């Protein structure tokens, strides 16, 4: 694949606007409010439960596109369909966001961690910007403050672990807080913005990054040291790579090339560690010491892991010009487009087995919705657009 940057920009733009978004526009809208996310290969609904992560992520996607590309009435209408439903049904009496609802909005699964709140803050921040509806700012800020309040104990009373025996903290919390805070820049006081960004970058690059191996660990002790157990040895390649493009995005604001290059180094280290040399693609979970992982799905190839890698490599190449980013990008591009994209029915498959064969032919489910595919297509389009202008 030669460096035809304009053609790549066009590929991503076309896939986003003419393939992936129409799939969700055509099949996911529930006239009663919110979205159906459990869609089979052809877009037929096979389950009507509503998962708060995915509902909020779809509000975010269509609102973000209104804000970044153009204020299409149809996109705003789709975002509003979810935002109104969620504002009415999404939270318990204390303002914590549930994990799942019935189709009609009855609570199904308790608010057992803060990621529902994170995605609510993201969604309503973008929706407020797109719609100009003041009430949605309040929803966004309430969810964001919830995240800040609960971040040191994200599962609260719903945690399964026994207190005090083996305290651990998870990469997921600071990495998502970093991205969320940048998302909400327009709503936050400058001081809050800068303090939270600095603290999250420090925590991710200080506590979770193993300085010797250059790998991102999923869980560490509160002081950043390693714990020799399943969770303590866990490497989640997709998470580590996604966290690194969040870090690049933050560092770019300050022209901090040292942090940008450090993040690129980590991406490359993870890719070298997690690439399946026999069948291609990235493993889903790995054990840092090479022991058998506890997750039985460890060797599956997942859509979001590969899409986040495409974003990180395109961004890393644009910001540093390092050829090794381009070489890895080509390898990841070929694997991802050959295995996940579905030219016949649109959108992308989510779950492949180790050999790269489709394992579940769904386009949406309990964990896959209208988020990673459109976000990555949009971001890659923007990176290649900028690169083609740079090289013109």
mmCIF file of C-alpha atoms in Angstrom:
data_model
loop_
_atom_site.group_PDB
_atom_site.id
_atom_site.type_symbol
_atom_site.label_atom_id
_atom_site.label_comp_id
_atom_site.label_asym_id
_atom_site.label_seq_id
_atom_site.Cartn_x
_atom_site.Cartn_y
_atom_site.Cartn_z
ATOM 1 C CA UNK A 1 0.000 0.000 0.000
ATOM 2 C CA UNK A 2 1.676 3.193 -1.144
ATOM 3 C CA UNK A 3 1.244 6.433 0.733
ATOM 4 C CA UNK A 4 -1.767 7.706 -1.149
ATOM 5 C CA UNK A 5 -2.984 9.750 1.794
ATOM 6 C CA UNK A 6 -5.871 11.404 -0.024
ATOM 7 C CA UNK A 7 -7.207 8.027 -1.156
ATOM 8 C CA UNK A 8 -7.033 6.771 2.440
ATOM 9 C CA UNK A 9 -8.877 9.849 3.692
ATOM 10 C CA UNK A 10 -11.532 9.171 1.046
ATOM 11 C CA UNK A 11 -11.791 5.491 2.004
ATOM 12 C CA UNK A 12 -12.522 6.339 5.644
ATOM 13 C CA UNK A 13 -14.885 9.186 4.788
ATOM 14 C CA UNK A 14 -16.852 7.002 2.411
ATOM 15 C CA UNK A 15 -17.032 4.086 4.864
ATOM 16 C CA UNK A 16 -18.292 6.395 7.608
ATOM 17 C CA UNK A 17 -20.863 8.407 5.678
ATOM 18 C CA UNK A 18 -22.091 5.867 3.133
ATOM 19 C CA UNK A 19 -21.767 2.542 4.939
ATOM 20 C CA UNK A 20 -21.571 2.591 8.726
ATOM 21 C CA UNK A 21 -23.800 5.532 9.675
ATOM 22 C CA UNK A 22 -26.622 4.480 7.304
ATOM 23 C CA UNK A 23 -26.583 1.023 8.939
ATOM 24 C CA UNK A 24 -27.367 2.548 12.343
ATOM 25 C CA UNK A 25 -29.745 5.146 10.890
ATOM 26 C CA UNK A 26 -31.733 2.429 9.144
ATOM 27 C CA UNK A 27 -31.888 -0.265 11.809
ATOM 28 C CA UNK A 28 -31.252 1.032 15.330
ATOM 29 C CA UNK A 29 -33.874 3.690 15.971
ATOM 30 C CA UNK A 30 -36.651 2.805 18.389
ATOM 31 C CA UNK A 31 -39.694 5.005 17.792
ATOM 32 C CA UNK A 32 -40.437 4.725 21.528
ATOM 33 C CA UNK A 33 -37.087 6.387 22.367
ATOM 34 C CA UNK A 34 -33.494 5.241 22.472
ATOM 35 C CA UNK A 35 -31.846 2.676 20.216
ATOM 36 C CA UNK A 36 -31.791 -1.012 19.457
ATOM 37 C CA UNK A 37 -28.182 -2.172 19.583
ATOM 38 C CA UNK A 38 -28.626 -5.936 19.293
ATOM 39 C CA UNK A 39 -28.592 -6.177 15.500
ATOM 40 C CA UNK A 40 -27.710 -9.239 13.442
ATOM 41 C CA UNK A 41 -25.562 -9.170 10.337
ATOM 42 C CA UNK A 42 -28.340 -7.715 8.213
ATOM 43 C CA UNK A 43 -29.555 -5.239 10.839
ATOM 44 C CA UNK A 44 -32.504 -7.212 12.239
ATOM 45 C CA UNK A 45 -33.194 -6.630 15.944
ATOM 46 C CA UNK A 46 -32.674 -9.796 18.001
ATOM 47 C CA UNK A 47 -32.939 -8.346 21.543
ATOM 48 C CA UNK A 48 -34.585 -5.139 22.761
ATOM 49 C CA UNK A 49 -32.829 -4.525 26.101
ATOM 50 C CA UNK A 50 -31.061 -1.167 26.259
ATOM 51 C CA UNK A 51 -27.524 -0.952 27.587
ATOM 52 C CA UNK A 52 -26.670 2.465 28.958
ATOM 53 C CA UNK A 53 -23.071 2.470 27.666
ATOM 54 C CA UNK A 54 -24.260 1.907 24.123
ATOM 55 C CA UNK A 55 -27.263 4.251 24.331
ATOM 56 C CA UNK A 56 -25.041 7.104 25.508
ATOM 57 C CA UNK A 57 -22.325 6.277 22.995
ATOM 58 C CA UNK A 58 -24.803 6.553 20.136
ATOM 59 C CA UNK A 59 -26.018 9.936 21.412
ATOM 60 C CA UNK A 60 -22.351 10.964 21.529
ATOM 61 C CA UNK A 61 -21.602 9.717 17.996
ATOM 62 C CA UNK A 62 -24.395 11.576 16.239
ATOM 63 C CA UNK A 63 -23.945 14.721 18.362
ATOM 64 C CA UNK A 64 -20.177 14.741 17.731
ATOM 65 C CA UNK A 65 -20.724 14.464 13.979
ATOM 66 C CA UNK A 66 -23.145 17.409 14.139
ATOM 67 C CA UNK A 67 -20.454 19.398 15.943
ATOM 68 C CA UNK A 68 -17.470 18.331 13.849
ATOM 69 C CA UNK A 69 -18.865 17.817 10.346
ATOM 70 C CA UNK A 70 -22.218 19.496 9.809
ATOM 71 C CA UNK A 71 -25.466 20.133 11.625
ATOM 72 C CA UNK A 72 -27.558 17.595 9.753
ATOM 73 C CA UNK A 73 -31.121 17.679 11.008
ATOM 74 C CA UNK A 74 -31.342 13.893 10.745
ATOM 75 C CA UNK A 75 -28.245 13.394 12.938
ATOM 76 C CA UNK A 76 -29.532 15.798 15.556
ATOM 77 C CA UNK A 77 -32.906 14.057 15.563
ATOM 78 C CA UNK A 78 -31.230 10.673 16.128
ATOM 79 C CA UNK A 79 -29.162 12.112 18.991
ATOM 80 C CA UNK A 80 -32.270 13.682 20.538
ATOM 81 C CA UNK A 81 -34.128 10.346 20.337
ATOM 82 C CA UNK A 82 -31.563 8.865 22.706
ATOM 83 C CA UNK A 83 -30.907 11.908 24.888
ATOM 84 C CA UNK A 84 -34.566 12.430 25.829
ATOM 85 C CA UNK A 85 -35.042 8.728 26.607
ATOM 86 C CA UNK A 86 -31.891 8.563 28.740
ATOM 87 C CA UNK A 87 -32.589 11.768 30.650
ATOM 88 C CA UNK A 88 -35.962 10.325 31.604
ATOM 89 C CA UNK A 89 -34.996 6.708 32.376
ATOM 90 C CA UNK A 90 -31.222 6.395 32.711
ATOM 91 C CA UNK A 91 -30.542 7.242 36.369
ATOM 92 C CA UNK A 92 -31.508 6.049 39.829
ATOM 93 C CA UNK A 93 -32.810 8.404 42.534
ATOM 94 C CA UNK A 94 -29.265 9.344 43.548
ATOM 95 C CA UNK A 95 -28.291 10.268 39.995
ATOM 96 C CA UNK A 96 -26.168 7.168 39.271
ATOM 97 C CA UNK A 97 -26.565 5.748 35.770
ATOM 98 C CA UNK A 98 -27.927 2.230 35.422
ATOM 99 C CA UNK A 99 -26.139 -0.406 33.343
ATOM 100 C CA UNK A 100 -29.222 -1.716 31.493
ATOM 101 C CA UNK A 101 -32.901 -0.965 30.957
ATOM 102 C CA UNK A 102 -35.829 -2.769 29.355
ATOM 103 C CA UNK A 103 -36.980 -1.505 25.984
ATOM 104 C CA UNK A 104 -39.499 0.769 27.699
ATOM 105 C CA UNK A 105 -36.959 2.169 30.167
ATOM 106 C CA UNK A 106 -37.512 0.091 33.315
ATOM 107 C CA UNK A 107 -34.222 -0.475 35.200
ATOM 108 C CA UNK A 108 -32.768 -3.956 34.684
ATOM 109 C CA UNK A 109 -29.176 -3.835 35.972
ATOM 110 C CA UNK A 110 -27.988 -1.664 38.848
ATOM 111 C CA UNK A 111 -25.484 1.202 38.392
ATOM 112 C CA UNK A 112 -22.593 -1.055 39.361
ATOM 113 C CA UNK A 113 -19.721 0.989 37.921
ATOM 114 C CA UNK A 114 -18.949 4.503 36.745
ATOM 115 C CA UNK A 115 -18.521 3.829 33.035
ATOM 116 C CA UNK A 116 -22.231 4.429 32.441
ATOM 117 C CA UNK A 117 -21.716 7.854 34.048
ATOM 118 C CA UNK A 118 -18.595 8.507 31.942
ATOM 119 C CA UNK A 119 -20.434 7.860 28.692
ATOM 120 C CA UNK A 120 -23.415 9.898 29.905
ATOM 121 C CA UNK A 121 -21.140 12.884 30.560
ATOM 122 C CA UNK A 122 -19.567 12.483 27.111
ATOM 123 C CA UNK A 123 -22.920 12.094 25.398
ATOM 124 C CA UNK A 124 -24.755 14.977 27.030
ATOM 125 C CA UNK A 125 -21.764 17.317 26.680
ATOM 126 C CA UNK A 126 -21.703 16.781 22.905
ATOM 127 C CA UNK A 127 -25.497 16.829 22.720
ATOM 128 C CA UNK A 128 -25.668 20.137 24.601
ATOM 129 C CA UNK A 129 -23.169 21.608 22.157
ATOM 130 C CA UNK A 130 -25.071 20.288 19.134
ATOM 131 C CA UNK A 131 -28.603 21.111 20.309
ATOM 132 C CA UNK A 132 -28.082 24.229 22.398
ATOM 133 C CA UNK A 133 -30.529 22.738 24.933
ATOM 134 C CA UNK A 134 -29.433 24.103 28.327
ATOM 135 C CA UNK A 135 -30.844 21.215 30.381
ATOM 136 C CA UNK A 136 -28.440 18.773 28.744
ATOM 137 C CA UNK A 137 -25.441 20.738 30.110
ATOM 138 C CA UNK A 138 -26.744 20.055 33.611
ATOM 139 C CA UNK A 139 -27.059 16.339 32.873
ATOM 140 C CA UNK A 140 -23.488 16.295 31.520
ATOM 141 C CA UNK A 141 -22.020 18.110 34.535
ATOM 142 C CA UNK A 142 -23.937 15.997 37.033
ATOM 143 C CA UNK A 143 -22.596 12.809 35.404
ATOM 144 C CA UNK A 144 -19.050 14.226 35.223
ATOM 145 C CA UNK A 145 -19.070 15.206 38.903
ATOM 146 C CA UNK A 146 -20.340 11.715 39.703
ATOM 147 C CA UNK A 147 -17.309 10.258 37.926
ATOM 148 C CA UNK A 148 -14.921 12.515 39.866
ATOM 149 C CA UNK A 149 -16.648 11.635 43.120
ATOM 150 C CA UNK A 150 -16.597 7.871 42.505
ATOM 151 C CA UNK A 151 -13.317 7.443 40.635
ATOM 152 C CA UNK A 152 -11.382 6.100 43.647
ATOM 153 C CA UNK A 153 -14.078 3.527 44.342
ATOM 154 C CA UNK A 154 -15.692 3.048 40.909
ATOM 155 C CA UNK A 155 -17.946 0.128 41.825
ATOM 156 C CA UNK A 156 -18.885 1.417 45.285
ATOM 157 C CA UNK A 157 -21.260 -0.920 47.106
ATOM 158 C CA UNK A 158 -21.405 -3.190 44.049
ATOM 159 C CA UNK A 159 -17.744 -4.258 44.204
ATOM 160 C CA UNK A 160 -17.138 -8.004 44.547
ATOM 161 C CA UNK A 161 -13.665 -7.743 46.044
ATOM 162 C CA UNK A 162 -13.099 -8.043 49.762
ATOM 163 C CA UNK A 163 -11.854 -4.700 51.113
ATOM 164 C CA UNK A 164 -8.219 -4.338 52.111
ATOM 165 C CA UNK A 165 -6.755 -7.725 51.167
ATOM 166 C CA UNK A 166 -5.341 -6.872 47.752
ATOM 167 C CA UNK A 167 -6.046 -3.246 46.877
ATOM 168 C CA UNK A 168 -5.715 -2.505 43.172
ATOM 169 C CA UNK A 169 -6.567 0.271 40.758
ATOM 170 C CA UNK A 170 -7.535 -0.101 37.100
ATOM 171 C CA UNK A 171 -6.194 1.692 34.025
ATOM 172 C CA UNK A 172 -9.745 2.063 32.693
ATOM 173 C CA UNK A 173 -10.589 4.822 35.182
ATOM 174 C CA UNK A 174 -7.791 7.376 34.538
ATOM 175 C CA UNK A 175 -7.678 6.664 30.790
ATOM 176 C CA UNK A 176 -11.379 7.299 30.326
ATOM 177 C CA UNK A 177 -11.244 10.326 32.614
ATOM 178 C CA UNK A 178 -8.480 11.787 30.433
ATOM 179 C CA UNK A 179 -10.532 11.419 27.257
ATOM 180 C CA UNK A 180 -13.774 12.495 28.943
ATOM 181 C CA UNK A 181 -12.199 15.647 30.367
ATOM 182 C CA UNK A 182 -10.846 16.655 26.963
ATOM 183 C CA UNK A 183 -14.299 16.004 25.495
ATOM 184 C CA UNK A 184 -15.845 18.368 28.038
ATOM 185 C CA UNK A 185 -13.272 21.130 27.625
ATOM 186 C CA UNK A 186 -15.928 23.648 26.543
ATOM 187 C CA UNK A 187 -17.973 23.061 29.719
ATOM 188 C CA UNK A 188 -15.278 22.880 32.394
ATOM 189 C CA UNK A 189 -13.512 25.669 34.284
ATOM 190 C CA UNK A 190 -9.951 26.034 32.925
ATOM 191 C CA UNK A 191 -8.395 25.070 36.253
ATOM 192 C CA UNK A 192 -10.412 21.852 36.565
ATOM 193 C CA UNK A 193 -9.561 20.955 32.970
ATOM 194 C CA UNK A 194 -5.799 21.427 33.360
ATOM 195 C CA UNK A 195 -5.616 19.783 36.798
ATOM 196 C CA UNK A 196 -7.555 16.665 35.794
ATOM 197 C CA UNK A 197 -5.645 16.281 32.503
ATOM 198 C CA UNK A 198 -2.266 16.638 34.226
ATOM 199 C CA UNK A 199 -3.237 14.176 36.978
ATOM 200 C CA UNK A 200 -4.563 11.535 34.572
ATOM 201 C CA UNK A 201 -1.533 11.723 32.256
ATOM 202 C CA UNK A 202 0.733 11.441 35.296
ATOM 203 C CA UNK A 203 -1.168 8.419 36.603
ATOM 204 C CA UNK A 204 -1.371 6.575 33.271
ATOM 205 C CA UNK A 205 2.265 7.183 32.276
ATOM 206 C CA UNK A 206 3.601 6.917 35.839
ATOM 207 C CA UNK A 207 1.711 4.121 37.565
ATOM 208 C CA UNK A 208 0.357 1.883 34.783
ATOM 209 C CA UNK A 209 3.269 2.054 32.353
ATOM 210 C CA UNK A 210 5.954 -0.490 33.162
ATOM 211 C CA UNK A 211 9.109 1.545 32.521
ATOM 212 C CA UNK A 212 11.312 -1.484 31.839
ATOM 213 C CA UNK A 213 9.086 -3.315 29.364
ATOM 214 C CA UNK A 214 7.266 -0.289 27.996
ATOM 215 C CA UNK A 215 3.932 -2.097 28.357
ATOM 216 C CA UNK A 216 0.711 -0.749 29.815
ATOM 217 C CA UNK A 217 -0.629 -2.880 32.676
ATOM 218 C CA UNK A 218 -4.373 -3.096 33.246
ATOM 219 C CA UNK A 219 -4.243 -3.218 37.060
ATOM 220 C CA UNK A 220 -1.585 -2.125 39.557
ATOM 221 C CA UNK A 221 -1.285 -1.620 43.320
ATOM 222 C CA UNK A 222 -2.279 1.863 44.544
ATOM 223 C CA UNK A 223 1.425 2.874 44.514
ATOM 224 C CA UNK A 224 1.863 1.662 40.910
ATOM 225 C CA UNK A 225 3.768 -1.519 41.775
ATOM 226 C CA UNK A 226 2.955 -4.895 40.197
ATOM 227 C CA UNK A 227 0.984 -7.637 41.917
ATOM 228 C CA UNK A 228 1.662 -11.245 40.913
ATOM 229 C CA UNK A 229 -1.868 -12.523 40.304
ATOM 230 C CA UNK A 230 -4.212 -12.891 37.305
ATOM 231 C CA UNK A 231 -5.441 -9.284 37.447
ATOM 232 C CA UNK A 232 -1.997 -7.920 38.272
ATOM 233 C CA UNK A 233 -0.390 -9.590 35.239
ATOM 234 C CA UNK A 234 -3.190 -8.672 32.838
ATOM 235 C CA UNK A 235 -2.300 -6.874 29.604
ATOM 236 C CA UNK A 236 -5.280 -5.625 27.556
ATOM 237 C CA UNK A 237 -3.602 -4.545 24.284
ATOM 238 C CA UNK A 238 -6.610 -2.613 22.971
ATOM 239 C CA UNK A 239 -6.962 -0.596 26.175
ATOM 240 C CA UNK A 240 -3.277 0.244 26.321
ATOM 241 C CA UNK A 241 -3.248 1.415 22.704
ATOM 242 C CA UNK A 242 -6.472 3.413 23.053
ATOM 243 C CA UNK A 243 -5.094 5.082 26.196
ATOM 244 C CA UNK A 244 -2.001 6.118 24.231
ATOM 245 C CA UNK A 245 -3.903 8.019 21.563
ATOM 246 C CA UNK A 246 -5.812 9.780 24.339
ATOM 247 C CA UNK A 247 -2.410 10.778 25.776
ATOM 248 C CA UNK A 248 -1.169 11.933 22.342
ATOM 249 C CA UNK A 249 -4.316 14.027 21.968
ATOM 250 C CA UNK A 250 -3.702 15.728 25.320
ATOM 251 C CA UNK A 251 0.043 16.233 24.716
ATOM 252 C CA UNK A 252 -0.652 17.725 21.272
ATOM 253 C CA UNK A 253 -2.436 20.675 22.907
ATOM 254 C CA UNK A 254 0.820 21.704 24.568
ATOM 255 C CA UNK A 255 3.124 20.686 21.698
ATOM 256 C CA UNK A 256 4.661 18.201 24.142
ATOM 257 C CA UNK A 257 6.627 16.093 21.649
ATOM 258 C CA UNK A 258 8.385 14.135 24.409
ATOM 259 C CA UNK A 259 5.098 12.728 25.749
ATOM 260 C CA UNK A 260 3.790 12.157 22.211
ATOM 261 C CA UNK A 261 6.867 10.098 21.318
ATOM 262 C CA UNK A 262 6.688 8.213 24.605
ATOM 263 C CA UNK A 263 3.053 7.302 23.840
ATOM 264 C CA UNK A 264 4.033 6.167 20.322
ATOM 265 C CA UNK A 265 6.798 3.995 21.818
ATOM 266 C CA UNK A 266 4.248 2.320 24.089
ATOM 267 C CA UNK A 267 1.894 1.662 21.148
ATOM 268 C CA UNK A 268 4.752 0.005 19.236
ATOM 269 C CA UNK A 269 5.799 -2.061 22.264
ATOM 270 C CA UNK A 270 2.240 -3.310 22.766
ATOM 271 C CA UNK A 271 1.900 -4.179 19.065
ATOM 272 C CA UNK A 272 5.140 -6.156 19.113
ATOM 273 C CA UNK A 273 4.014 -7.964 22.263
ATOM 274 C CA UNK A 274 0.416 -8.670 21.229
ATOM 275 C CA UNK A 275 0.565 -9.364 17.471
ATOM 276 C CA UNK A 276 -0.305 -12.959 16.561
ATOM 277 C CA UNK A 277 2.601 -13.964 14.334
ATOM 278 C CA UNK A 278 0.842 -17.097 13.112
ATOM 279 C CA UNK A 279 -2.594 -15.774 12.104
ATOM 280 C CA UNK A 280 -2.225 -11.994 12.246
ATOM 281 C CA UNK A 281 -4.213 -9.559 14.349
ATOM 282 C CA UNK A 282 -3.960 -8.660 18.028
ATOM 283 C CA UNK A 283 -4.803 -10.912 20.941
ATOM 284 C CA UNK A 284 -7.614 -9.687 23.179
ATOM 285 C CA UNK A 285 -5.990 -10.419 26.564
ATOM 286 C CA UNK A 286 -2.470 -11.475 27.521
ATOM 287 C CA UNK A 287 -0.571 -12.387 30.650
ATOM 288 C CA UNK A 288 2.545 -10.263 31.171
ATOM 289 C CA UNK A 289 4.508 -13.289 32.383
ATOM 290 C CA UNK A 290 3.290 -15.582 29.606
ATOM 291 C CA UNK A 291 1.050 -17.647 31.905
ATOM 292 C CA UNK A 292 -2.379 -18.820 30.697
ATOM 293 C CA UNK A 293 -4.765 -15.838 30.931
ATOM 294 C CA UNK A 294 -7.918 -16.313 33.011
ATOM 295 C CA UNK A 295 -10.127 -14.903 30.226
ATOM 296 C CA UNK A 296 -11.122 -17.822 28.025
ATOM 297 C CA UNK A 297 -11.690 -15.439 25.092
ATOM 298 C CA UNK A 298 -8.069 -14.233 25.305
ATOM 299 C CA UNK A 299 -7.187 -15.273 21.733
ATOM 300 C CA UNK A 300 -10.222 -13.783 19.966
ATOM 301 C CA UNK A 301 -9.678 -10.873 17.597
ATOM 302 C CA UNK A 302 -11.996 -7.946 18.417
ATOM 303 C CA UNK A 303 -13.085 -5.043 16.240
ATOM 304 C CA UNK A 304 -12.421 -2.236 18.710
ATOM 305 C CA UNK A 305 -8.871 -3.359 19.498
ATOM 306 C CA UNK A 306 -7.904 -3.117 15.824
ATOM 307 C CA UNK A 307 -9.799 0.112 15.184
ATOM 308 C CA UNK A 308 -8.171 1.854 18.154
ATOM 309 C CA UNK A 309 -4.803 0.675 16.819
ATOM 310 C CA UNK A 310 -5.547 2.226 13.419
ATOM 311 C CA UNK A 311 -6.347 5.533 15.126
ATOM 312 C CA UNK A 312 -3.222 5.427 17.312
ATOM 313 C CA UNK A 313 -0.946 4.580 14.368
ATOM 314 C CA UNK A 314 -2.451 7.187 12.034
ATOM 315 C CA UNK A 315 -2.230 9.819 14.766
ATOM 316 C CA UNK A 316 1.268 8.743 15.790
ATOM 317 C CA UNK A 317 2.446 8.939 12.185
ATOM 318 C CA UNK A 318 0.903 12.368 11.687
ATOM 319 C CA UNK A 319 2.380 13.793 14.892
ATOM 320 C CA UNK A 320 5.877 12.256 14.667
ATOM 321 C CA UNK A 321 6.434 11.245 11.035
ATOM 322 C CA UNK A 322 8.057 8.020 12.297
ATOM 323 C CA UNK A 323 8.223 5.456 9.482
ATOM 324 C CA UNK A 324 7.716 2.551 11.877
ATOM 325 C CA UNK A 325 4.205 3.922 12.574
ATOM 326 C CA UNK A 326 3.467 3.797 8.865
ATOM 327 C CA UNK A 327 4.788 0.233 8.524
ATOM 328 C CA UNK A 328 2.600 -0.935 11.409
ATOM 329 C CA UNK A 329 -0.344 1.063 10.098
ATOM 330 C CA UNK A 330 -0.186 -0.776 6.762
ATOM 331 C CA UNK A 331 -0.101 -4.164 8.496
ATOM 332 C CA UNK A 332 -3.035 -3.237 10.752
ATOM 333 C CA UNK A 333 -4.991 -1.688 7.877
ATOM 334 C CA UNK A 334 -4.708 -4.802 5.714
ATOM 335 C CA UNK A 335 -5.752 -7.125 8.535
ATOM 336 C CA UNK A 336 -8.652 -4.963 9.749
ATOM 337 C CA UNK A 337 -10.229 -4.145 6.405
ATOM 338 C CA UNK A 338 -9.922 -7.731 5.165
ATOM 339 C CA UNK A 339 -11.378 -9.359 8.269
ATOM 340 C CA UNK A 340 -13.808 -6.995 9.999
ATOM 341 C CA UNK A 341 -15.458 -4.922 7.243
ATOM 342 C CA UNK A 342 -18.594 -6.472 5.732
ATOM 343 C CA UNK A 343 -19.004 -5.118 2.184
ATOM 344 C CA UNK A 344 -22.107 -7.243 1.652
ATOM 345 C CA UNK A 345 -24.354 -5.935 4.455
ATOM 346 C CA UNK A 346 -22.428 -2.934 5.769
ATOM 347 C CA UNK A 347 -20.826 -2.054 9.115
ATOM 348 C CA UNK A 348 -18.096 -4.247 10.663
ATOM 349 C CA UNK A 349 -18.082 -7.629 12.357
ATOM 350 C CA UNK A 350 -17.064 -7.479 16.012
ATOM 351 C CA UNK A 351 -15.775 -10.893 16.975
ATOM 352 C CA UNK A 352 -13.372 -13.181 15.118
ATOM 353 C CA UNK A 353 -11.715 -16.363 16.294
ATOM 354 C CA UNK A 354 -7.945 -16.569 16.492
ATOM 355 C CA UNK A 355 -7.678 -17.573 12.813
ATOM 356 C CA UNK A 356 -9.562 -14.430 11.789
ATOM 357 C CA UNK A 357 -12.831 -16.168 10.890
ATOM 358 C CA UNK A 358 -16.120 -14.529 11.942
ATOM 359 C CA UNK A 359 -17.105 -15.979 15.317
ATOM 360 C CA UNK A 360 -20.348 -14.036 15.877
ATOM 361 C CA UNK A 361 -21.925 -12.434 12.841
ATOM 362 C CA UNK A 362 -23.703 -9.734 14.845
ATOM 363 C CA UNK A 363 -23.217 -6.053 14.043
ATOM 364 C CA UNK A 364 -24.335 -4.953 17.485
ATOM 365 C CA UNK A 365 -24.935 -6.576 20.859
ATOM 366 C CA UNK A 366 -24.475 -5.992 24.559
ATOM 367 C CA UNK A 367 -20.985 -4.487 24.108
ATOM 368 C CA UNK A 368 -20.811 -3.445 20.455
ATOM 369 C CA UNK A 369 -22.837 -0.436 19.375
ATOM 370 C CA UNK A 370 -22.561 2.704 17.293
ATOM 371 C CA UNK A 371 -19.247 3.970 18.664
ATOM 372 C CA UNK A 372 -15.817 2.426 18.002
ATOM 373 C CA UNK A 373 -16.350 1.893 14.268
ATOM 374 C CA UNK A 374 -17.716 5.367 13.419
ATOM 375 C CA UNK A 375 -15.337 7.140 15.813
ATOM 376 C CA UNK A 376 -12.289 5.394 14.362
ATOM 377 C CA UNK A 377 -13.412 5.967 10.767
ATOM 378 C CA UNK A 378 -13.948 9.657 11.517
ATOM 379 C CA UNK A 379 -10.590 10.049 13.293
ATOM 380 C CA UNK A 380 -8.606 8.169 10.639
ATOM 381 C CA UNK A 381 -10.280 10.251 7.917
ATOM 382 C CA UNK A 382 -9.216 13.416 9.773
ATOM 383 C CA UNK A 383 -5.619 12.197 10.297
ATOM 384 C CA UNK A 384 -5.141 11.301 6.625
ATOM 385 C CA UNK A 385 -6.837 14.499 5.484
ATOM 386 C CA UNK A 386 -4.380 16.496 7.606
ATOM 387 C CA UNK A 387 -1.432 14.399 6.437
ATOM 388 C CA UNK A 388 -2.317 14.865 2.772
ATOM 389 C CA UNK A 389 -2.472 18.637 3.327
ATOM 390 C CA UNK A 390 0.896 18.541 5.133
ATOM 391 C CA UNK A 391 2.532 16.686 2.265
ATOM 392 C CA UNK A 392 0.890 18.766 -0.507
#
